[in-house]
mmCIF file of C-alpha atoms in Angstrom:
data_model
loop_
_atom_site.group_PDB
_atom_site.id
_atom_site.type_symbol
_atom_site.label_atom_id
_atom_site.label_comp_id
_atom_site.label_asym_id
_atom_site.label_seq_id
_atom_site.Cartn_x
_atom_site.Cartn_y
_atom_site.Cartn_z
ATOM 1 C CA MET A 183 0.025 -0.010 -0.008
ATOM 2 C CA SER A 184 3.032 2.306 0.200
ATOM 3 C CA GLU A 185 3.647 2.414 -3.564
ATOM 4 C CA ARG A 186 3.622 5.872 -5.086
ATOM 5 C CA ILE A 187 0.769 6.781 -7.360
ATOM 6 C CA THR A 188 0.155 9.711 -9.710
ATOM 7 C CA ALA A 189 -2.741 12.131 -9.615
ATOM 8 C CA THR A 190 -4.163 10.597 -12.755
ATOM 9 C CA GLU A 191 -4.038 7.117 -11.258
ATOM 10 C CA PHE A 192 -5.764 8.377 -8.116
ATOM 11 C CA HIS A 193 -8.588 10.002 -10.065
ATOM 12 C CA ALA A 194 -9.013 6.898 -12.251
ATOM 13 C CA ALA A 195 -9.555 4.647 -9.196
ATOM 14 C CA ALA A 196 -13.018 3.636 -8.023
ATOM 15 C CA GLY A 197 -14.540 5.037 -4.872
ATOM 16 C CA VAL A 198 -12.835 8.478 -4.821
ATOM 17 C CA ALA A 199 -15.409 10.658 -6.570
ATOM 18 C CA ASP A 200 -15.418 13.015 -3.545
ATOM 19 C CA TRP A 201 -11.686 13.681 -3.895
ATOM 20 C CA ARG A 202 -9.484 15.857 -6.071
ATOM 21 C CA VAL A 203 -5.700 15.938 -6.227
ATOM 22 C CA LEU A 204 -4.200 19.414 -5.858
ATOM 23 C CA GLY A 205 -0.713 20.763 -5.378
ATOM 24 C CA GLU A 206 -0.615 19.413 -1.824
ATOM 25 C CA GLY A 207 -2.035 15.865 -1.956
ATOM 26 C CA ALA A 208 -5.637 14.763 -2.337
ATOM 27 C CA GLY A 209 -8.384 16.859 -0.746
ATOM 28 C CA ALA A 210 -12.119 16.579 -0.096
ATOM 29 C CA TRP A 211 -14.747 18.863 1.338
ATOM 30 C CA PHE A 212 -17.662 17.201 3.038
ATOM 31 C CA ARG A 213 -20.573 19.602 3.315
ATOM 32 C CA ALA A 214 -21.975 18.668 6.723
ATOM 33 C CA GLY A 215 -24.428 21.593 7.040
ATOM 34 C CA SER A 216 -23.745 22.039 10.768
ATOM 35 C CA PHE A 217 -20.856 21.970 13.172
ATOM 36 C CA ALA A 218 -22.372 19.019 15.057
ATOM 37 C CA ALA A 219 -22.691 16.873 11.905
ATOM 38 C CA GLY A 220 -19.156 17.766 10.900
ATOM 39 C CA ALA A 221 -17.885 16.855 14.346
ATOM 40 C CA ARG A 222 -19.482 13.467 14.085
ATOM 41 C CA LEU A 223 -17.700 12.850 10.772
ATOM 42 C CA ALA A 224 -14.388 14.097 12.142
ATOM 43 C CA ALA A 225 -14.772 11.790 15.191
ATOM 44 C CA ALA A 226 -15.601 8.819 12.949
ATOM 45 C CA ILE A 227 -12.483 9.470 10.840
ATOM 46 C CA GLY A 228 -10.404 9.538 14.046
ATOM 47 C CA GLU A 229 -11.703 6.068 14.997
ATOM 48 C CA LEU A 230 -10.627 4.431 11.721
ATOM 49 C CA PRO A 231 -8.055 1.685 12.379
ATOM 50 C CA GLY A 232 -4.530 1.909 11.094
ATOM 51 C CA LEU A 233 -4.074 5.691 11.261
ATOM 52 C CA ASP A 234 -0.954 5.574 13.435
ATOM 53 C CA GLY A 235 1.870 7.014 11.391
ATOM 54 C CA HIS A 236 -0.411 7.976 8.497
ATOM 55 C CA ALA A 237 -3.240 10.128 9.726
ATOM 56 C CA PRO A 238 -5.127 12.557 7.482
ATOM 57 C CA ASP A 239 -5.241 16.319 8.004
ATOM 58 C CA VAL A 240 -8.815 17.073 9.193
ATOM 59 C CA ASP A 241 -10.108 20.634 9.392
ATOM 60 C CA LEU A 242 -13.530 20.966 11.115
ATOM 61 C CA ARG A 243 -15.466 24.091 10.277
ATOM 62 C CA ARG A 244 -18.967 25.316 11.130
ATOM 63 C CA ASP A 245 -20.561 23.856 7.989
ATOM 64 C CA GLY A 246 -18.265 21.069 6.906
ATOM 65 C CA VAL A 247 -15.044 19.115 7.128
ATOM 66 C CA ALA A 248 -11.964 19.492 4.894
ATOM 67 C CA VAL A 249 -9.718 16.443 4.657
ATOM 68 C CA ARG A 250 -6.285 16.249 3.035
ATOM 69 C CA LEU A 251 -4.314 13.094 2.369
ATOM 70 C CA VAL A 252 -0.596 13.142 1.592
ATOM 71 C CA THR A 253 2.264 10.826 2.387
ATOM 72 C CA ARG A 254 5.237 12.559 4.039
ATOM 73 C CA THR A 255 8.552 10.694 4.288
ATOM 74 C CA ALA A 256 12.189 11.705 4.049
ATOM 75 C CA GLU A 257 12.152 10.742 0.363
ATOM 76 C CA HIS A 258 8.588 11.466 -0.747
ATOM 77 C CA TYR A 259 5.905 14.128 -0.357
ATOM 78 C CA GLY A 260 2.940 12.989 -2.453
ATOM 79 C CA LEU A 261 0.372 10.226 -2.896
ATOM 80 C CA THR A 262 0.664 6.525 -2.231
ATOM 81 C CA GLY A 263 -1.693 3.558 -2.236
ATOM 82 C CA ARG A 264 -2.309 4.197 1.468
ATOM 83 C CA ASP A 265 -3.819 7.548 0.628
ATOM 84 C CA LEU A 266 -6.067 5.979 -1.979
ATOM 85 C CA ASP A 267 -7.299 3.345 0.454
ATOM 86 C CA LEU A 268 -7.911 5.941 3.192
ATOM 87 C CA ALA A 269 -9.796 8.194 0.784
ATOM 88 C CA ARG A 270 -12.194 5.376 0.006
ATOM 89 C CA ARG A 271 -12.728 4.544 3.660
ATOM 90 C CA ILE A 272 -13.434 8.169 4.584
ATOM 91 C CA SER A 273 -15.915 8.541 1.713
ATOM 92 C CA VAL A 274 -17.781 5.462 2.970
ATOM 93 C CA LEU A 275 -17.944 6.975 6.439
ATOM 94 C CA ALA A 276 -19.284 10.256 5.092
ATOM 95 C CA ARG A 277 -21.883 8.478 3.008
ATOM 96 C CA ASP A 278 -23.042 6.414 5.984
ATOM 97 C CA LEU A 279 -23.407 9.594 8.044
ATOM 98 C CA GLY A 280 -25.336 11.367 5.305
ATOM 99 C CA VAL A 281 -22.610 13.963 4.693
ATOM 100 C CA PRO A 282 -22.144 14.637 0.951
ATOM 101 C CA GLY A 283 -18.768 15.409 -0.649
ATOM 102 C CA ASP A 284 -18.411 18.573 -2.745
ATOM 103 C CA PRO A 285 -15.262 18.251 -4.897
ATOM 104 C CA ALA A 286 -15.934 21.591 -6.569
ATOM 105 C CA ALA A 287 -15.133 23.314 -3.246
ATOM 106 C CA VAL A 288 -11.631 21.847 -2.972
ATOM 107 C CA GLN A 289 -8.614 24.065 -3.579
ATOM 108 C CA SER A 290 -5.150 24.900 -2.218
ATOM 109 C CA VAL A 291 -3.060 28.027 -2.430
ATOM 110 C CA GLN A 292 0.690 28.329 -2.973
ATOM 111 C CA ILE A 293 2.980 31.422 -2.870
ATOM 112 C CA SER A 294 5.658 31.450 -5.539
ATOM 113 C CA VAL A 295 8.827 33.594 -5.276
ATOM 114 C CA ASP A 296 11.180 34.400 -8.119
ATOM 115 C CA ALA A 297 14.813 34.221 -6.957
ATOM 116 C CA LEU A 298 18.245 34.428 -8.566
ATOM 117 C CA ASP A 299 20.030 32.548 -5.751
ATOM 118 C CA LEU A 300 17.696 29.897 -4.297
ATOM 119 C CA PRO A 301 20.218 28.582 -1.686
ATOM 120 C CA ALA A 302 20.543 32.106 -0.329
ATOM 121 C CA VAL A 303 16.864 33.011 -0.394
ATOM 122 C CA THR A 304 15.100 29.857 0.843
ATOM 123 C CA PRO A 305 16.800 29.671 4.340
ATOM 124 C CA PHE A 306 15.385 33.121 5.151
ATOM 125 C CA TRP A 307 11.837 32.098 4.286
ATOM 126 C CA ARG A 308 12.223 28.744 6.050
ATOM 127 C CA ALA A 309 13.275 30.476 9.256
ATOM 128 C CA LEU A 310 10.717 33.289 8.968
ATOM 129 C CA LEU A 311 7.766 30.948 8.375
ATOM 130 C CA GLY A 312 8.913 28.051 10.605
ATOM 131 C CA TYR A 313 8.462 25.755 7.559
ATOM 132 C CA GLU A 314 10.484 22.788 6.335
ATOM 133 C CA HIS A 315 11.701 21.606 2.937
ATOM 134 C CA ARG A 316 9.362 19.337 1.013
ATOM 135 C CA ALA A 317 10.954 15.884 0.663
ATOM 136 C CA GLY A 318 12.973 15.597 -2.521
ATOM 137 C CA SER A 319 12.356 19.224 -3.547
ATOM 138 C CA PRO A 320 14.754 21.808 -2.027
ATOM 139 C CA GLU A 321 12.951 24.628 -3.872
ATOM 140 C CA ASP A 322 9.721 23.966 -1.972
ATOM 141 C CA LEU A 323 8.851 24.890 1.624
ATOM 142 C CA VAL A 324 5.829 23.405 3.357
ATOM 143 C CA ASP A 325 4.145 23.883 6.735
ATOM 144 C CA GLY A 326 4.939 20.792 8.758
ATOM 145 C CA ARG A 327 1.677 21.361 10.657
ATOM 146 C CA GLY A 328 -0.308 21.226 7.423
ATOM 147 C CA ARG A 329 -2.009 24.642 7.889
ATOM 148 C CA GLY A 330 -0.284 27.389 5.914
ATOM 149 C CA PRO A 331 0.115 27.637 2.107
ATOM 150 C CA ALA A 332 3.170 26.123 0.481
ATOM 151 C CA PHE A 333 5.967 28.354 -0.789
ATOM 152 C CA TRP A 334 7.775 27.541 -4.013
ATOM 153 C CA PHE A 335 10.916 29.269 -5.306
ATOM 154 C CA GLN A 336 11.250 29.713 -9.061
ATOM 155 C CA GLN A 337 14.749 29.960 -10.479
ATOM 156 C CA MET A 338 15.346 33.209 -12.406
ATOM 157 C CA ASP A 339 18.117 33.654 -14.941
ATOM 158 C CA ALA A 340 18.244 37.444 -14.660
ATOM 159 C CA PRO A 341 16.484 40.215 -12.813
ATOM 160 C CA ARG A 342 13.083 41.133 -14.251
ATOM 161 C CA PRO A 343 12.419 44.863 -13.826
ATOM 162 C CA GLN A 344 8.816 46.145 -13.869
ATOM 163 C CA ARG A 345 7.426 42.780 -12.918
ATOM 164 C CA ASN A 346 6.220 41.249 -9.703
ATOM 165 C CA ARG A 347 8.709 38.819 -8.121
ATOM 166 C CA MET A 348 6.046 37.026 -6.063
ATOM 167 C CA HIS A 349 2.785 35.551 -7.206
ATOM 168 C CA VAL A 350 -0.043 33.279 -6.000
ATOM 169 C CA ASP A 351 -0.713 29.808 -7.408
ATOM 170 C CA VAL A 352 -4.277 28.593 -6.935
ATOM 171 C CA TRP A 353 -4.690 24.803 -7.301
ATOM 172 C CA VAL A 354 -8.240 23.746 -8.152
ATOM 173 C CA PRO A 355 -9.854 20.495 -9.217
ATOM 174 C CA TYR A 356 -8.975 19.569 -12.816
ATOM 175 C CA ASP A 357 -12.654 19.785 -13.763
ATOM 176 C CA ARG A 358 -13.034 23.272 -12.347
ATOM 177 C CA ALA A 359 -9.911 24.982 -13.725
ATOM 178 C CA GLU A 360 -11.333 26.444 -16.915
ATOM 179 C CA ALA A 361 -14.334 27.886 -15.028
ATOM 180 C CA ARG A 362 -12.031 29.477 -12.497
ATOM 181 C CA VAL A 363 -9.881 31.047 -15.261
ATOM 182 C CA ALA A 364 -13.003 32.348 -17.003
ATOM 183 C CA ALA A 365 -14.310 33.826 -13.718
ATOM 184 C CA ALA A 366 -10.977 35.617 -13.090
ATOM 185 C CA VAL A 367 -10.949 37.065 -16.599
ATOM 186 C CA ALA A 368 -14.581 38.166 -16.276
ATOM 187 C CA ALA A 369 -13.677 39.876 -13.019
ATOM 188 C CA GLY A 370 -11.230 42.190 -14.802
ATOM 189 C CA GLY A 371 -8.196 39.975 -15.240
ATOM 190 C CA ARG A 372 -6.436 39.006 -18.493
ATOM 191 C CA LEU A 373 -4.975 35.823 -19.741
ATOM 192 C CA VAL A 374 -1.183 36.060 -20.032
ATOM 193 C CA ASP A 375 -0.298 32.514 -21.124
ATOM 194 C CA ASP A 376 -2.335 29.407 -21.768
ATOM 195 C CA SER A 377 0.344 27.430 -23.614
ATOM 196 C CA HIS A 378 0.579 24.935 -20.742
ATOM 197 C CA ALA A 379 -3.126 24.403 -20.329
ATOM 198 C CA PRO A 380 -4.758 22.297 -18.982
ATOM 199 C CA SER A 381 -1.893 22.017 -16.491
ATOM 200 C CA PHE A 382 -1.842 25.712 -15.702
ATOM 201 C CA TRP A 383 -2.812 29.156 -16.914
ATOM 202 C CA VAL A 384 -1.019 32.443 -16.149
ATOM 203 C CA LEU A 385 -3.314 35.364 -15.466
ATOM 204 C CA ALA A 386 -2.809 38.996 -14.445
ATOM 205 C CA ASP A 387 -4.970 41.530 -12.571
ATOM 206 C CA PRO A 388 -5.754 44.936 -14.163
ATOM 207 C CA GLU A 389 -2.396 46.325 -12.866
ATOM 208 C CA GLY A 390 -0.285 43.426 -14.186
ATOM 209 C CA ASN A 391 0.183 41.405 -10.984
ATOM 210 C CA GLU A 392 0.358 37.762 -12.043
ATOM 211 C CA ALA A 393 -1.202 34.622 -10.654
ATOM 212 C CA CYS A 394 -1.513 31.044 -11.847
ATOM 213 C CA VAL A 395 -4.400 28.606 -11.863
ATOM 214 C CA GLY A 396 -3.110 25.035 -11.760
ATOM 215 C CA ALA A 397 -4.717 21.604 -12.033
ATOM 216 C CA VAL A 398 -3.380 18.045 -11.879
ATOM 217 C CA GLY A 399 -4.521 14.534 -12.674
ATOM 218 C CA GLY A 400 -7.239 14.984 -15.257
ATOM 219 C CA PRO A 401 -8.564 12.073 -17.363
ATOM 220 C CA ASP A 402 -5.828 12.710 -19.958
ATOM 221 C CA PRO A 403 -2.433 11.792 -18.415
ATOM 222 C CA ALA A 404 -0.963 14.781 -20.271
ATOM 223 C CA ALA A 405 -3.134 17.046 -18.108
ATOM 224 C CA GLY A 406 -1.169 16.274 -14.928
ATOM 225 C CA VAL A 407 2.046 17.957 -13.880
ATOM 226 C CA SER A 408 4.393 16.909 -11.101
ATOM 227 C CA ALA A 409 5.820 20.360 -10.434
ATOM 228 C CA PRO A 410 4.215 23.652 -9.509
ATOM 229 C CA PRO A 411 3.277 26.050 -12.299
ATOM 230 C CA THR A 412 5.750 28.661 -13.401
ATOM 231 C CA THR A 413 5.106 32.092 -14.755
ATOM 232 C CA ALA A 414 5.781 32.842 -18.410
#
């Protein structure tokens, strides 16, 4: 059960319709409708056997429960068969408790920083944020407590005057990405680059500040990417 799996393999599996793979593992939002109903689901998840050493991140809110599954080891930060098995078991629990999943509500946010000297820049941010390096990816910093957004450092070849050096990556379900891009454009943004779609789109606000919408693991294997999106 510890074998690594891709986002596309996860989405192709049976029993995971509630889940979507984002930049930080697989996520689900269970729309409980009340805090009490959500608390019952969170408690039921906590009673599942075999969680020692591989527990999910569970975020209980007033109207639902967010769950994230990701395998963290010294060599790997991503999905494995254990995550797939646990996703299925959690969905069964939610269904038995009458709590529907809403995959359209799943997303994660990442901050991306352009840097000329990554080894010089990343230690500052690691110390400032109290983060740690993502396994196997020294250009990524993640919150070991699983709460804050990930930070990713993009290698620059030369300074880029008149351009923002930091941008936001918004990871959404693969089947919601185009709608999110359209909504951002309709709200006054502009499309900067769609040459990497459907993996990611680069957008800009009315003053030129850039952001990316990213998606992984769609039905077409070519739709998935293993690294965060980059700006054009």
